[in-house]
Structure formats: C-alpha cells, structure tokens
Coordinates of C-alpha atoms and ligand atoms in Angstrom, one line a residue:
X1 CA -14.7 -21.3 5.2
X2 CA -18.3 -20.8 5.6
X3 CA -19.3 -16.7 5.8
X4 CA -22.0 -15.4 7.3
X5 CA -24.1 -12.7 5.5
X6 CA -26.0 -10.1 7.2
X7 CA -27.1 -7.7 4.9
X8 CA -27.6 -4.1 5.9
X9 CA -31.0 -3.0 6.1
X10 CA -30.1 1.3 5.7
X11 CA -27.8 1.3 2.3
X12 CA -26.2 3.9 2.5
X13 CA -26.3 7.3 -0.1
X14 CA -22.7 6.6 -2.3
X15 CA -21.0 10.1 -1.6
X16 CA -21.3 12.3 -4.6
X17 CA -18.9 15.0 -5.9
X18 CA -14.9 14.5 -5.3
X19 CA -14.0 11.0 -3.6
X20 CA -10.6 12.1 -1.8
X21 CA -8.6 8.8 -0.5
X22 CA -10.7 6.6 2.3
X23 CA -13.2 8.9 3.5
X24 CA -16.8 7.3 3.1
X25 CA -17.1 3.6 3.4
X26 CA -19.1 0.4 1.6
X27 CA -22.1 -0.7 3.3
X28 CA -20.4 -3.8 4.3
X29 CA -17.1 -5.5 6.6
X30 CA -16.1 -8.8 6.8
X31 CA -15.3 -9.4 10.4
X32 CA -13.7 -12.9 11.4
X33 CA -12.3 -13.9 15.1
X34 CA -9.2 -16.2 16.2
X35 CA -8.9 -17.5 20.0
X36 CA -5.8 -19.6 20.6
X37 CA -6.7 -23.2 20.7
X38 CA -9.6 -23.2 18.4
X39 CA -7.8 -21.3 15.9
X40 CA -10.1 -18.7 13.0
X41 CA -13.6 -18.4 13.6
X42 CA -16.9 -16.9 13.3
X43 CA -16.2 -15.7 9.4
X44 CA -19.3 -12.6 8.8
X45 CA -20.3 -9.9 6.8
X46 CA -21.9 -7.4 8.6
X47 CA -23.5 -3.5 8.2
X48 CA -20.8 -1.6 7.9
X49 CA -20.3 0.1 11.5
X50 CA -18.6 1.0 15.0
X51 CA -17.0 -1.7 16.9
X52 CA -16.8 -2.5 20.8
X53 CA -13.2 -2.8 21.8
X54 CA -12.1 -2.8 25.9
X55 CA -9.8 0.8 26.1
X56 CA -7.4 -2.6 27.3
X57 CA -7.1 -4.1 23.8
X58 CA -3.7 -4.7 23.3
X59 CA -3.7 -3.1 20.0
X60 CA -4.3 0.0 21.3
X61 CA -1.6 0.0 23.5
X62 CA 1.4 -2.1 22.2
X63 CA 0.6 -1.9 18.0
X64 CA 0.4 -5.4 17.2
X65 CA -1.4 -5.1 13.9
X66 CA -0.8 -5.5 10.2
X67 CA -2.7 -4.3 7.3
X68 CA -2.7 -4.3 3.3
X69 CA -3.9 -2.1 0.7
X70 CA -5.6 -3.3 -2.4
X71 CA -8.3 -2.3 -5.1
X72 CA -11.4 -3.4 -6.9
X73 CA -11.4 -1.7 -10.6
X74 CA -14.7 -1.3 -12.8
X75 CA -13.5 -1.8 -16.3
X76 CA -14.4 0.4 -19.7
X77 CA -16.3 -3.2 -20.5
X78 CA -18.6 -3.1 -17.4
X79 CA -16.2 -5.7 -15.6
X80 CA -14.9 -5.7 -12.2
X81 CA -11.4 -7.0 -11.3
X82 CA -9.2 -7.3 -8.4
X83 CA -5.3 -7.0 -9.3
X84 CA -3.1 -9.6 -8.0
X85 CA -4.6 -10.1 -5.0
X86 CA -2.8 -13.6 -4.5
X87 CA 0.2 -10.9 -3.9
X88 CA -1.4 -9.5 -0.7
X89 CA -2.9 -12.5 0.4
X90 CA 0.7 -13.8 0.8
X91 CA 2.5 -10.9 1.9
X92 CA -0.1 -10.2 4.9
X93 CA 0.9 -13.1 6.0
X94 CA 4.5 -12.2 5.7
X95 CA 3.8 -9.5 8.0
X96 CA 1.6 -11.3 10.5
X97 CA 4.8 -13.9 11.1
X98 CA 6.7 -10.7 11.8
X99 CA 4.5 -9.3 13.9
X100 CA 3.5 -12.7 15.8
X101 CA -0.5 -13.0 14.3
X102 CA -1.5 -16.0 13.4
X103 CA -0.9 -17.0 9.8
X104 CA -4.5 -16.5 7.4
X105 CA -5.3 -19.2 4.8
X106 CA -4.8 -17.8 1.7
X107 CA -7.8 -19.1 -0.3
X108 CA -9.7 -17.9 2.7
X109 CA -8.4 -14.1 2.4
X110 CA -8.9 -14.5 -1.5
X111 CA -12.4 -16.2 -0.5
X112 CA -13.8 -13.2 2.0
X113 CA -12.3 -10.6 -0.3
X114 CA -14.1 -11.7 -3.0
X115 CA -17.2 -12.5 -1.2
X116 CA -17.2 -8.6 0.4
X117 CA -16.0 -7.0 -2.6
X118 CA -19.0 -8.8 -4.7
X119 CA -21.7 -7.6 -2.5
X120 CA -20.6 -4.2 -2.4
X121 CA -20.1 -4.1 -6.2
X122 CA -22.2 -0.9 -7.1
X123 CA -19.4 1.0 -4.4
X124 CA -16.9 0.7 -7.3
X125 CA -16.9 4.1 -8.3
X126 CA -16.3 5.3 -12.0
X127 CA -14.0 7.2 -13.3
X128 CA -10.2 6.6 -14.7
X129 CA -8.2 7.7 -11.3
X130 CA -11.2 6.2 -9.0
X131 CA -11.6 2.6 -7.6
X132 CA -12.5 0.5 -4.5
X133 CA -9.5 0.8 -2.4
X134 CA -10.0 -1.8 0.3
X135 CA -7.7 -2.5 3.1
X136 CA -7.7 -5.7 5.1
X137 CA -5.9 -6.1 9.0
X138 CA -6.0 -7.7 11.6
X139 CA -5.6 -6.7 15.0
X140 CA -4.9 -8.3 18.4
X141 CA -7.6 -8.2 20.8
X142 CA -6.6 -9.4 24.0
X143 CA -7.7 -7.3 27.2
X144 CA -4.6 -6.7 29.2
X145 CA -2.1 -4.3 29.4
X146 CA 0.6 -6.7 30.4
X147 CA 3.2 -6.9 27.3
X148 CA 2.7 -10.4 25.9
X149 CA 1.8 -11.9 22.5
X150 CA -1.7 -11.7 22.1
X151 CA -4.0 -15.0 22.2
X152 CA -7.1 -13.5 20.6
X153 CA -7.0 -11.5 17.4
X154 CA -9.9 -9.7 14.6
X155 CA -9.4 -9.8 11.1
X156 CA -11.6 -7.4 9.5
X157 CA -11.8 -6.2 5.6
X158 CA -13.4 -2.5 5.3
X159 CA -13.5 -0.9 1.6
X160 CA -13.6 2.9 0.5
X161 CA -14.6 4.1 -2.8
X162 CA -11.3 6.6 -3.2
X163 CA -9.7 8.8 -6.1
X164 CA -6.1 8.3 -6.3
X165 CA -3.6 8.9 -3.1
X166 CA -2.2 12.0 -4.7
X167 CA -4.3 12.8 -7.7
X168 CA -3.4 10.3 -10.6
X169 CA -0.3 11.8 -12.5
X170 CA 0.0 14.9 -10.8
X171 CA 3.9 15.5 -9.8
X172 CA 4.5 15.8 -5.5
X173 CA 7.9 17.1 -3.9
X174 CA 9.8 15.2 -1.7
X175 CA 11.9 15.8 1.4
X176 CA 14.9 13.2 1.8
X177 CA 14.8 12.9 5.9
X178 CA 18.4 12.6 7.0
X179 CA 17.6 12.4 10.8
X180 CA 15.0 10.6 11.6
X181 CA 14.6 6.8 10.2
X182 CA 11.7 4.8 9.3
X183 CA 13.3 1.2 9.7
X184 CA 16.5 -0.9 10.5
X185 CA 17.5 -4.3 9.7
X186 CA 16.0 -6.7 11.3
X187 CA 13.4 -4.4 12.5
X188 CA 9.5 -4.2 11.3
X189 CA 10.3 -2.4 7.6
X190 CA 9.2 -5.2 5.8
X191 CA 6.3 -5.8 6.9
X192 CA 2.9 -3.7 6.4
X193 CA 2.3 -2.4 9.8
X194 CA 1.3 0.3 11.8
X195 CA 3.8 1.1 13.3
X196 CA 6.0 2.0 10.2
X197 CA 3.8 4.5 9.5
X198 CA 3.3 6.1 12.9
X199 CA 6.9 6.2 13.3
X200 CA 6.8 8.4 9.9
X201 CA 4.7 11.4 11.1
X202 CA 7.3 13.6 13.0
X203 CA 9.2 13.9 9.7
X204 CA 6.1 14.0 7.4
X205 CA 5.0 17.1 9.6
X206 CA 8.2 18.8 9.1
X207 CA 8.4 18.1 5.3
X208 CA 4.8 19.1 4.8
X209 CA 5.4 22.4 6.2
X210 CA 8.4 22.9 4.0
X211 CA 5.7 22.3 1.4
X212 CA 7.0 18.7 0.4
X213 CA 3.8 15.9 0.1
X214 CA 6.0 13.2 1.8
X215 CA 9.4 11.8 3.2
X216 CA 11.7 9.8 0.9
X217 CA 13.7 7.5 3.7
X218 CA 17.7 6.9 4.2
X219 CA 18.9 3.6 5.6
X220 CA 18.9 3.4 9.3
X221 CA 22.5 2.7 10.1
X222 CA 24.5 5.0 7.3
X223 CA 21.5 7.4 7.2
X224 CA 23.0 7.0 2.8
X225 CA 21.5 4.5 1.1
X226 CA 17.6 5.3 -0.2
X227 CA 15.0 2.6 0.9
X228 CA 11.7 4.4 0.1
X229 CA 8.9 6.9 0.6
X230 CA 5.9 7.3 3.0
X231 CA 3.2 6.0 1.2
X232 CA 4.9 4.2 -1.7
X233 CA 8.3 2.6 -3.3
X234 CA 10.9 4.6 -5.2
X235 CA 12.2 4.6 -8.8
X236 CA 14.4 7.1 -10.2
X237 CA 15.1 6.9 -14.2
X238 CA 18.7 7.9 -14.0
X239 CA 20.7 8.0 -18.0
X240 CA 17.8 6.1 -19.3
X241 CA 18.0 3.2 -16.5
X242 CA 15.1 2.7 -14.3
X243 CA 16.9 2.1 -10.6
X244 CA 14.6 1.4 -7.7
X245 CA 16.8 0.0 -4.0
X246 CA 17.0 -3.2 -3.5
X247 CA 14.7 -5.3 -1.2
X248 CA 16.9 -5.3 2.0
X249 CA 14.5 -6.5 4.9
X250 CA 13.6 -2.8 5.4
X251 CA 11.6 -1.8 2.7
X252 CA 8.2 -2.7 1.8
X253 CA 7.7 -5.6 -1.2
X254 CA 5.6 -3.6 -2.8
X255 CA 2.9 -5.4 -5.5
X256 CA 3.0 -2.1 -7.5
X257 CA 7.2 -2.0 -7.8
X258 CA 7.1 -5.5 -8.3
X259 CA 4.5 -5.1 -11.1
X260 CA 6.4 -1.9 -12.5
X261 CA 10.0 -3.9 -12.8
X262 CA 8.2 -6.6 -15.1
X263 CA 6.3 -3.8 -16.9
X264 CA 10.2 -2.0 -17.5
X265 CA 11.5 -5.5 -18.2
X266 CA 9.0 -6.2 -21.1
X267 CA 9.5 -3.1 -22.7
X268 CA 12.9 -3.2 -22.5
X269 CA 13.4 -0.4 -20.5
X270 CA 16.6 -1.4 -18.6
X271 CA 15.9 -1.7 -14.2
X272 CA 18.1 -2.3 -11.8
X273 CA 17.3 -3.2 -8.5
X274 CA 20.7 -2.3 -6.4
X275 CA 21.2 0.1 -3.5
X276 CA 21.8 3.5 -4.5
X277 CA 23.0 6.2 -2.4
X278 CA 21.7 9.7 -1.6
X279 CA 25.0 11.4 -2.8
X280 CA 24.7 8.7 -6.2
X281 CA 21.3 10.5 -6.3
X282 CA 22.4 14.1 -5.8
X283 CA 25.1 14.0 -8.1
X284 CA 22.9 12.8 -10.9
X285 CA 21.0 15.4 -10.1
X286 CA 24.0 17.9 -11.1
X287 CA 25.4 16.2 -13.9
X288 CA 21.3 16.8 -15.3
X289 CA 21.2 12.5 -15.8
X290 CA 18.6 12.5 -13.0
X291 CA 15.8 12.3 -16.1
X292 CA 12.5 11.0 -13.7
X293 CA 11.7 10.0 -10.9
X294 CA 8.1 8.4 -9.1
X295 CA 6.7 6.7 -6.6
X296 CA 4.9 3.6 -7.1
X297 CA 2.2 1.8 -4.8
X298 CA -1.2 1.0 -4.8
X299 CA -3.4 4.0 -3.6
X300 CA -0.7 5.8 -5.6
X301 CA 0.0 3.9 -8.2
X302 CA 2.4 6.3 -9.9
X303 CA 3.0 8.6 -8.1
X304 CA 5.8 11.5 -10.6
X305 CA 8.2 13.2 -8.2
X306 CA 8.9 16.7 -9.5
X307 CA 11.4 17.8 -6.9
X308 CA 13.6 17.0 -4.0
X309 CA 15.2 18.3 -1.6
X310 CA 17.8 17.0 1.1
X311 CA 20.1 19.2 3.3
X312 CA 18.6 22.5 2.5
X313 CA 19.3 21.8 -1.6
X314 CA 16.0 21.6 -3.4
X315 CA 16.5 19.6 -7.3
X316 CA 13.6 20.1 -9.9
X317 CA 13.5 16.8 -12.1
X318 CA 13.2 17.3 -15.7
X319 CA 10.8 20.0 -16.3
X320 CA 9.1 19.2 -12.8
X321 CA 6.0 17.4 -14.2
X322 CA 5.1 13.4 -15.1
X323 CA 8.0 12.1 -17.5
X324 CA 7.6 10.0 -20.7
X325 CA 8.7 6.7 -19.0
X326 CA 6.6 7.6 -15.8
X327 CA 3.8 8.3 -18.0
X328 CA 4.1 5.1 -20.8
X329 CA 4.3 2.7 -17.0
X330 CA 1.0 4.4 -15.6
X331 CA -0.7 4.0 -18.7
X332 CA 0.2 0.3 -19.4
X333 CA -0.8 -0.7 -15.7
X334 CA -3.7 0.9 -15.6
X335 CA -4.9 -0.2 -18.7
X336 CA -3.9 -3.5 -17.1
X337 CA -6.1 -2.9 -14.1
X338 CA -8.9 -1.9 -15.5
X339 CA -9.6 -4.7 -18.2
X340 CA -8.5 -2.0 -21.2
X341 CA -5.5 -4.3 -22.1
X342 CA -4.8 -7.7 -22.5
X343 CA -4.0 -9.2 -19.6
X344 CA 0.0 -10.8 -20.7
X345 CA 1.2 -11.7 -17.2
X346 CA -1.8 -12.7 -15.4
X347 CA -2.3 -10.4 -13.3
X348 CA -6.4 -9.6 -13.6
X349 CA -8.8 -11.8 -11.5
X350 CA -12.2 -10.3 -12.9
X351 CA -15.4 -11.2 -10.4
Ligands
COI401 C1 -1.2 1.5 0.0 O1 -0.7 1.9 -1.0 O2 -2.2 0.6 -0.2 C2 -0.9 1.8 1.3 O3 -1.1 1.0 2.2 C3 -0.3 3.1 1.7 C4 -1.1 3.8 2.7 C5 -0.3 4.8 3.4 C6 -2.3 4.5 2.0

C-alpha cells in the first residue's frame, strides 16, 4: 500500500499543562477510501482537520462504524513503541465482519499506523501515566437514508496525546446496572462499536449522579451474570484468585485483559476466566474475600475499583484504594509498555 504524505504546513502548539483523555489532536490523519468494486483506495496522510460528510451519510443515521483504541509509548531510553498492535489490527477486523465493513489488510493497518504514528513522533507526550492514544475507525459513507449495507466506506486513524482514562492508579466507584443492558448474545457486544457505547449513556448518567465514574454490566437475558464495565474489562481478586467473566460473544476481547491473564499466569497468580454472578460477587463481598477489584483496558489500563454498589447496597473493597495485586499488574505492564522491562512475551514493536 502506497501512502500519500501531505505534510501540514501550520504545526500546531503541543497543548501544555494537564493532557486530560483525547482533547487536543496530532498534526496529522491517515485517511483511506473503499468503493465497492474497486475495493481500498486513495491511502493519505493529511493536516489534521474538519471533514465534508453529506448530513445523508449513513453513519450518521444507522451507526455502522467500528473503532479501536491503541497507544504509542515514549520509553525512559528515548524509544518509542506501539503495544501489540497486531492485537487491534485483527480484532477491528473482527468487528468490521460484524458490523458488515469491508475486511482491512492487516499489514496495511500495521503499515498506516506506523507510518502516522512516525510522523507525529514529537506528539508522544512524556510523563509515566501519558501517551499517544490513537484510535482508528472506519465509517460508512454512503449518501442515502434508505437502510442498506453501505457500498462506500472511510477509514481514518486520528491520535491524541492523553493522560490516562481515569488518572493512572487512582481508585473509581462502580454502579452494577440491573435494568438497563449493554449487550445480548448474538448482538454487537463483541465488537468495538459505537453503538455499545451509545447504548451505555442512560445508565452512565444515572450512576454518575449517584457519584459512581461508570456502569459495571449484567448479562442481557438473566440481568446475573457480570460481563464488563463502560470503558474497560473486569477482574475481581476474590480469596487470592484473580476471576475476570468469560468471553461469551458479548463482552469485549480486550488486548489489556488478555495481556493481564498472561501477566497473572506468569507470576503465578491463579486466574480464572468463568462466568461469575452478581450475587457470587455480593456475597464475597460479605464474607470480606472480595480482596480487589479493577478494571483493565487501554486508555485505562488499570483502572482499581474502590467501591460498588448494586441495588441501593454500596461495598468498599479492601481499604478502598489500588490493592497489591492491582498495583504489582500495572507496574509490570507498564514497565512493559514503556521499554523499562524486558520484553518476555513479545509484546513491544519499538519504531
Ligand atoms: C479504549 O480503552 O481504548 C477504549 O476504546 C475505551 C473508550 C471508551 C475510551
């Protein structure tokens, strides 16, 4: 794949003072076009800037999208590295067969990623909780409203030099949502798209007014079994076993969970990954065997979860703050990440 490169002619200042998560954006996109019949075209790099959609675009309307989230570290030794991006590569791709987008070439993602990310190097920001988080989607672009599978669709690559989701290993509360539901089987959970996410804000209102950062999700038939939380997957460290729920087909395969069961395994912290119910949960909680519990995804990372609450009973875990296992995981992958330790499983690819 041959990529256009049109560099911007205004650089942009690089935002000074806190980051926050995805507010200020590289001076550069990768932008790339598919029409059926001729298939993925017209591969650029472009200023950074507004695009010209018809208010017809059909994904305005109808949500046929997908998206992924990865970062770009700068190492204690200078270096820069992406983290498994082989893993998002494949699983956008997952959720494009889902959601009826053409499949991507993987050594082309891998190729424009690196190509963008390279070019907008200096945007990796410093800092031990700050990288390059930079999310790649694609879109369908057709201009009419009548409900059909698309023929024409964008992929696009944006980046955002961001401090973590939630502010590195500081704890959040979480509201279990026992009406509403984020997914069923054989619905959209397992894939990375919008629509998951939009489908989430009634309850994440509700829970952040009760003062709770986000919504921990039941199953969507029993409304009993935990699948996972807004903007991330879920372990719990229950009498020294590190449980997370069981990929189903409506939870997210996360890169982060996947990386944290093969951190556990080589440590040999025992993890299971099994359904486990809300009551399983609660009653832990009682019987004071609910020892930790965090989130895990990548603009989280780890994410500690110092309390929950579900039907009107709030549950402080441990002494409310980051636990020793949460804390020994987030230190091994980020040292992973960020070039500080050696790289056992593979996971670096340094630019
Ligand atoms: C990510 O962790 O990359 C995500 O896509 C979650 C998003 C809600 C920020």
């Amino acid at each position: 794949m041959e990529i256009k490169i049109t560099k911007t002619a205004t650089p942009k200042e690089k935002p000074q003072g806190p980051l926050g998560f995805g507010r200020n954006f590289t001076d550069h996109m990768f932008t790339m076009s598919y029409t059926e019949g001729i298939g993925w075209h017209d591969a650029e790099i472009i200023p950074y800037g507004k695009l010209e959609f018809s208010p017809a675009c059909a994904v305005f309307h109808y949500g046929q999208e997908t998206f992924e989230g990865m970062k770009a570290y700068k190492g204690a030794d200078g270096a820069c590295y992406l983290f498994r991006p082989e893993m998002n590569a494949r699983r956008i791709n997952a959720s494009n067969e889902r959601m009826s987008i053409p499949q991507f070439p993987e050594e082309d993602f891998l190729h424009a990623l690196k190509t963008l990310v390279k070019l907008d190097l200096d945007w990796i920001p410093d800092g031990a909780d700050s990288s390059l988080y930079i999310r790649p989607f694609f879109i369908a672009a057709d201009e009419v409203l009548g409900l059909s599978i698309s023929k024409t669709y964008r992929f696009m690559i944006i980046m955002t030099p961001s401090a973590s989701f939630f502010g590195g290993l500081q704890s959040v509360g979480i509201w279990i949502e026992d009406e509403y539901v984020r997914a069923v089987r054989g619905g959209t959970g397992r894939a990375k798209t919008g629509g998951n996410y939009s489908a989430s804000m009634a309850a994440q209102a509700r829970a952040q007014k009760e003062g709770y950062a986000q919504v921990m999700w039941l199953d969507g038939v029993e409304r009993k079994y935990i699948e996972e939380v807004g903007a991330m997957n879920i372990f719990f460290k229950i009498d020294g076993k590190m449980i997370t729920p069981a990929l189903n087909g409506s939870i997210l395969q996360g890169v982060t969970r996947d990386s944290i069961i093969t951190l556990c395994k080589d440590f040999g912290i025992p993890v299971e990954e099994r359904p486990i119910s809300v009551d399983e949960l609660m009653q832990a909680a009682d019987a004071n065997l609910l020892q930790e519990a965090f989130g895990a995804g990548t603009a989280v990372v780890i994410s500690p979860v110092g309390k929950l609450r579900y039907q009107g009973k709030e549950v402080t875990i441990g002494n409310g703050e980051a636990g020793e296992t949460s804390n020994k995981l987030y230190k091994a992958l980020s040292a992973i990440q960020r070039g500080e330790a050696p790289d056992k499983f593979n996971w670096r690819v340094q630019l």
